[in-house]
Coordinates of C-alpha atoms and ligand atoms in Angstrom, one line a residue:
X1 CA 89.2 110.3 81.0
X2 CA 91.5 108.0 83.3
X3 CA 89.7 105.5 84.9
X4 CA 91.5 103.8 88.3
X5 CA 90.5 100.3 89.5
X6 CA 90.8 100.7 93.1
X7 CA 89.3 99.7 96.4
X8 CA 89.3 102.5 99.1
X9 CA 91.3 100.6 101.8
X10 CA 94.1 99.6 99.0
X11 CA 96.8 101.1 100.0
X12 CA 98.4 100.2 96.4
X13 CA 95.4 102.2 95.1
X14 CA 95.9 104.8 97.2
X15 CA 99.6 105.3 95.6
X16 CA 98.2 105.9 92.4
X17 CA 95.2 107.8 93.9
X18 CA 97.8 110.2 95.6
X19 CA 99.8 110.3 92.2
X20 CA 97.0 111.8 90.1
X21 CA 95.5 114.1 92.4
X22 CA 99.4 115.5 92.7
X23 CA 99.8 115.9 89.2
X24 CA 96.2 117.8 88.5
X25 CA 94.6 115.0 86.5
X26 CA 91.2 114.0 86.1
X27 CA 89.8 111.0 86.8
X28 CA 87.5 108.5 87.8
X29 CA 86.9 105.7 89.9
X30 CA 85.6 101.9 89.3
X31 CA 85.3 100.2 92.3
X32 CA 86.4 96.7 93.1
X33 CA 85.4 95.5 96.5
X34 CA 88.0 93.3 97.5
X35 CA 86.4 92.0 100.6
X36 CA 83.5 90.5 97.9
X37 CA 85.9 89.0 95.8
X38 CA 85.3 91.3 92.6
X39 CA 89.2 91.1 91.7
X40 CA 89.0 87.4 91.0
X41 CA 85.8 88.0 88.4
X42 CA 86.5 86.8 85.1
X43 CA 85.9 90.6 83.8
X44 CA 88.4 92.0 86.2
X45 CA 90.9 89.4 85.3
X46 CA 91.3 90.5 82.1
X47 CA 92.5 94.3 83.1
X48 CA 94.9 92.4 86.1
X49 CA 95.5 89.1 85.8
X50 CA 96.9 89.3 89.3
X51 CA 93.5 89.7 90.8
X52 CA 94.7 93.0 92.3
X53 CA 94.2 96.5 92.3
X54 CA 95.1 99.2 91.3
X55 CA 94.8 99.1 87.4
X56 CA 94.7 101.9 85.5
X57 CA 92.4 102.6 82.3
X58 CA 93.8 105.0 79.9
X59 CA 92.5 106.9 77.6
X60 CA 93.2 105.0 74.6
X61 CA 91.2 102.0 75.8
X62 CA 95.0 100.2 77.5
X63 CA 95.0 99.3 81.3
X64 CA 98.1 99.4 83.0
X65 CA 98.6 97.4 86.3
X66 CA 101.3 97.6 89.2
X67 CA 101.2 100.6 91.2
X68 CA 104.7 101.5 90.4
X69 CA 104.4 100.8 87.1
X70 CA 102.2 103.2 86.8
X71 CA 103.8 105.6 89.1
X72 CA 106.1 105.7 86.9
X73 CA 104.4 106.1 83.8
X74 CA 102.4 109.1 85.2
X75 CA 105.9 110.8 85.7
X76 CA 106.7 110.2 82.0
X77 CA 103.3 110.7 80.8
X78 CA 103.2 114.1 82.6
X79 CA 106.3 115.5 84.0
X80 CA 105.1 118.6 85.5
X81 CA 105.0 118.2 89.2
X82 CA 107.6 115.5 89.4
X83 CA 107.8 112.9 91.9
X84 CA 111.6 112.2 91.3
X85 CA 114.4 114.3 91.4
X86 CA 115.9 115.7 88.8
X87 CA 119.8 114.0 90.0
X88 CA 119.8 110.4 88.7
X89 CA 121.4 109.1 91.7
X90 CA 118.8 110.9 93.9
X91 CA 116.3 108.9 91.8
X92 CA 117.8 105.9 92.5
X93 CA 117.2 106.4 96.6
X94 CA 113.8 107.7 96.5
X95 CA 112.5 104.4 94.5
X96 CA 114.6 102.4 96.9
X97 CA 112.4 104.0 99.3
X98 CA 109.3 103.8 97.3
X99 CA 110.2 99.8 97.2
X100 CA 111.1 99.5 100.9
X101 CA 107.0 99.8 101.2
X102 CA 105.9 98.5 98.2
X103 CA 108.2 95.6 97.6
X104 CA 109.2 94.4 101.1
X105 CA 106.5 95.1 103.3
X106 CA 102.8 95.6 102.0
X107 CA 103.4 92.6 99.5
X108 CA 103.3 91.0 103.3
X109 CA 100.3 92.5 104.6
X110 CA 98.0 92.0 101.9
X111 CA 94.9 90.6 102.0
X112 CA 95.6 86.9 100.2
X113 CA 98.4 86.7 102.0
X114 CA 97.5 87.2 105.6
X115 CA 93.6 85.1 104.4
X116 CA 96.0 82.1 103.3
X117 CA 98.1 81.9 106.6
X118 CA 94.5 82.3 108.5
X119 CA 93.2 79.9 105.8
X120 CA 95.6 77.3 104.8
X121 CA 98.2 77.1 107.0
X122 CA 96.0 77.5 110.1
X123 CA 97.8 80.8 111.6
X124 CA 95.5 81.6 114.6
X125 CA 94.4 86.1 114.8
X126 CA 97.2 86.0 117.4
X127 CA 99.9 84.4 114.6
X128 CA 99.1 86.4 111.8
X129 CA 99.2 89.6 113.8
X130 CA 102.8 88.8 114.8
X131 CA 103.3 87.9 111.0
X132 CA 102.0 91.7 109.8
X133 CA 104.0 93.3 113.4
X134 CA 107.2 91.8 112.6
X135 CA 107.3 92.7 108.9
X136 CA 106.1 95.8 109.2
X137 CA 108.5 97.0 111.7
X138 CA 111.7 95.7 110.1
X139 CA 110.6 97.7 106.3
X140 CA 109.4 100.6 107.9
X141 CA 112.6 100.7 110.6
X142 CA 114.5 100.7 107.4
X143 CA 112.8 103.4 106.1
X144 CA 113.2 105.6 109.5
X145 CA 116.7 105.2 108.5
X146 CA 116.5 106.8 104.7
X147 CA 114.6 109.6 106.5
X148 CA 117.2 110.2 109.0
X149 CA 119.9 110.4 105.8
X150 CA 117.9 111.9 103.3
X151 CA 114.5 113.8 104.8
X152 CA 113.9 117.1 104.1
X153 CA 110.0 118.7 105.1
X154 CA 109.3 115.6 103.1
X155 CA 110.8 111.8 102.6
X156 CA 113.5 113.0 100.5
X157 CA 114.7 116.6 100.7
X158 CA 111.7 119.4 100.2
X159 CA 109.7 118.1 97.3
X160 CA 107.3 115.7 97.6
X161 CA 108.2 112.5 95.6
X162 CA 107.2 109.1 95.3
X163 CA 109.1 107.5 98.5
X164 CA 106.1 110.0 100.3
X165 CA 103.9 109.0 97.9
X166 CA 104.5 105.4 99.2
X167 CA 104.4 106.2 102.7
X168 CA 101.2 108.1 103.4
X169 CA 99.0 104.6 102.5
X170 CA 101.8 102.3 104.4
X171 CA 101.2 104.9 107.6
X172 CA 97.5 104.1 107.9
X173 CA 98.0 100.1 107.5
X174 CA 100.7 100.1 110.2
X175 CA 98.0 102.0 112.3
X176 CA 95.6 99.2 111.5
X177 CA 97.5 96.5 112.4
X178 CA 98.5 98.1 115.6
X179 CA 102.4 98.9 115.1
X180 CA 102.7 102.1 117.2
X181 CA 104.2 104.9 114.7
X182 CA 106.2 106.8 117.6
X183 CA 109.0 104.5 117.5
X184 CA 110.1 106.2 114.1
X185 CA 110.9 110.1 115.2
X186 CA 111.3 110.8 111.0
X187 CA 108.2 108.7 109.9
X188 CA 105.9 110.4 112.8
X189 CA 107.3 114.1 111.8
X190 CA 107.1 113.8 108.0
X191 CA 103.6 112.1 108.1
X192 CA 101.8 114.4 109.8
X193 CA 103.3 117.0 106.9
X194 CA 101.9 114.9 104.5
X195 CA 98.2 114.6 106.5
X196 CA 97.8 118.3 105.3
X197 CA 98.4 118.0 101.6
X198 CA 95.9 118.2 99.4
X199 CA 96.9 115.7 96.9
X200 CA 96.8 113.2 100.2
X201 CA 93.6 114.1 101.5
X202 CA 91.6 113.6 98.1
X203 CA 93.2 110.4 97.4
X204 CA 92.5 109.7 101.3
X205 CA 90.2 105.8 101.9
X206 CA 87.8 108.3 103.5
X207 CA 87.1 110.3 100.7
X208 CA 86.9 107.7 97.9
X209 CA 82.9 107.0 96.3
X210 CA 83.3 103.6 97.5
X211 CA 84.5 104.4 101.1
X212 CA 82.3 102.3 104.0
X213 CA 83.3 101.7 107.5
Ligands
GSH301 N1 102.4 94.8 93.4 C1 101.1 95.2 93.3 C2 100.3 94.8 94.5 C3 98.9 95.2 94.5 C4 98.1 94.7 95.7 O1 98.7 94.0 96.6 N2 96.9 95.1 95.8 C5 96.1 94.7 96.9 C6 95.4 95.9 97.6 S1 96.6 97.0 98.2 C7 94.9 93.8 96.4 O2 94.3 94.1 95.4 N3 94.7 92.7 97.1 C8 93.7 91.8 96.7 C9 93.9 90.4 97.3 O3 94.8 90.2 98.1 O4 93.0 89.5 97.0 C10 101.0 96.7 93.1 O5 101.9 97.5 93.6 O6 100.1 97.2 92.4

């Protein structure tokens, strides 16, 4: 069986999370708190070498790291129910949109990132908050704009694809950190769509063995 490394607050994890339950697959979770530290342990390390989740154990015994990555290998791996569209160029938009999130904002919000400015370079709460308020509303006022071009029910058009796949876990950090969503007319619309999928509820922090408040 597939075995995810995640954390229930990743929202990287919850990509993948959202991925699988999408395509019908079965699998299981390992837990790595990242609040204890357990993605630096020696063990860990050797499945991500980034100290990082998600990483994904396959059947055959080889772990595959990167939450596109492996977004991507899913859609090869099992094509039924596909999170790209068929139209090459299409493609290339919805994992420009998949990369607005994952490339240019959450690398900005995570965790090592926002403990070093706290840590290191002294950032006071008030600091860091700008930090996570300013960079989350220029990627995700980018991505309002995508929507406005290319939205259908969902991010792009009517399927449900990996630039929604994306989105869902980069709505509820932008929640957290206290960016108010109703700026984006797009984002608020096609988010609440995606609140009632299945596929996004499973794969939802709340619903995830190692979920605590
Ligand atoms: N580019 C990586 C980023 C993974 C990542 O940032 N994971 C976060 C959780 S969403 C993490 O494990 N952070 C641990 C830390 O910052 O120490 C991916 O897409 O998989």
């Amino acid at each position: 069986m597939l075995k995810l490394y995640s954390y229930f607050r990743s929202s990287c994890a919850y990509r993948v999370r959202i991925a699988l339950e999408h395509k019908g697959l079965v699998w299981d979770t390992i837990p790595i708190h990242l609040l204890k530290g357990q993605q630096r342990s020696e063990e860990y390390l050797k499945n991500n070498p980034s100290a990082m989740v998600p990483a994904l154990l396959l059947e055959n015994e080889s772990v595959l790291t990167q939450s596109l990555a492996i977004l991507e290998y899913l859609e090869e791996a099992h094509p039924e129910k596909a999170l790209l569209p068929q139209n090459f160029q299409d493609r290339a938009i919805v994992r420009a949109m998949a990369q607005i999130i994952s490339v240019d904002v959450q690398p900005l919000q995570n965790l090592r990132v926002t403990r070093y400015l706290k840590e290191e370079i002294n950032a006071s709460e008030a600091q860091v908050n700008l930090w996570l308020k300013n960079f989350i509303t220029e990627g995700m006022s980018a991505f309002e704009v995508f929507l406005q071009r290319h939205a259908g029910i969902y991010c792009f058009g009517d399927q449900i694809s990996m630039a929604d796949v994306c989105l869902a876990p980069q709505i509820l950090s932008t929640l957290r950190f206290g960016v108010d969503l109703a700026q984006w007319s797009k984002i608020s619309e096609v988010s609440q769509r995606l609140e009632r999928i299945p596929a996004f509820i499973q794969a939802h922090p709340k619903n995830q063995p190692d979920f605590s408040v």
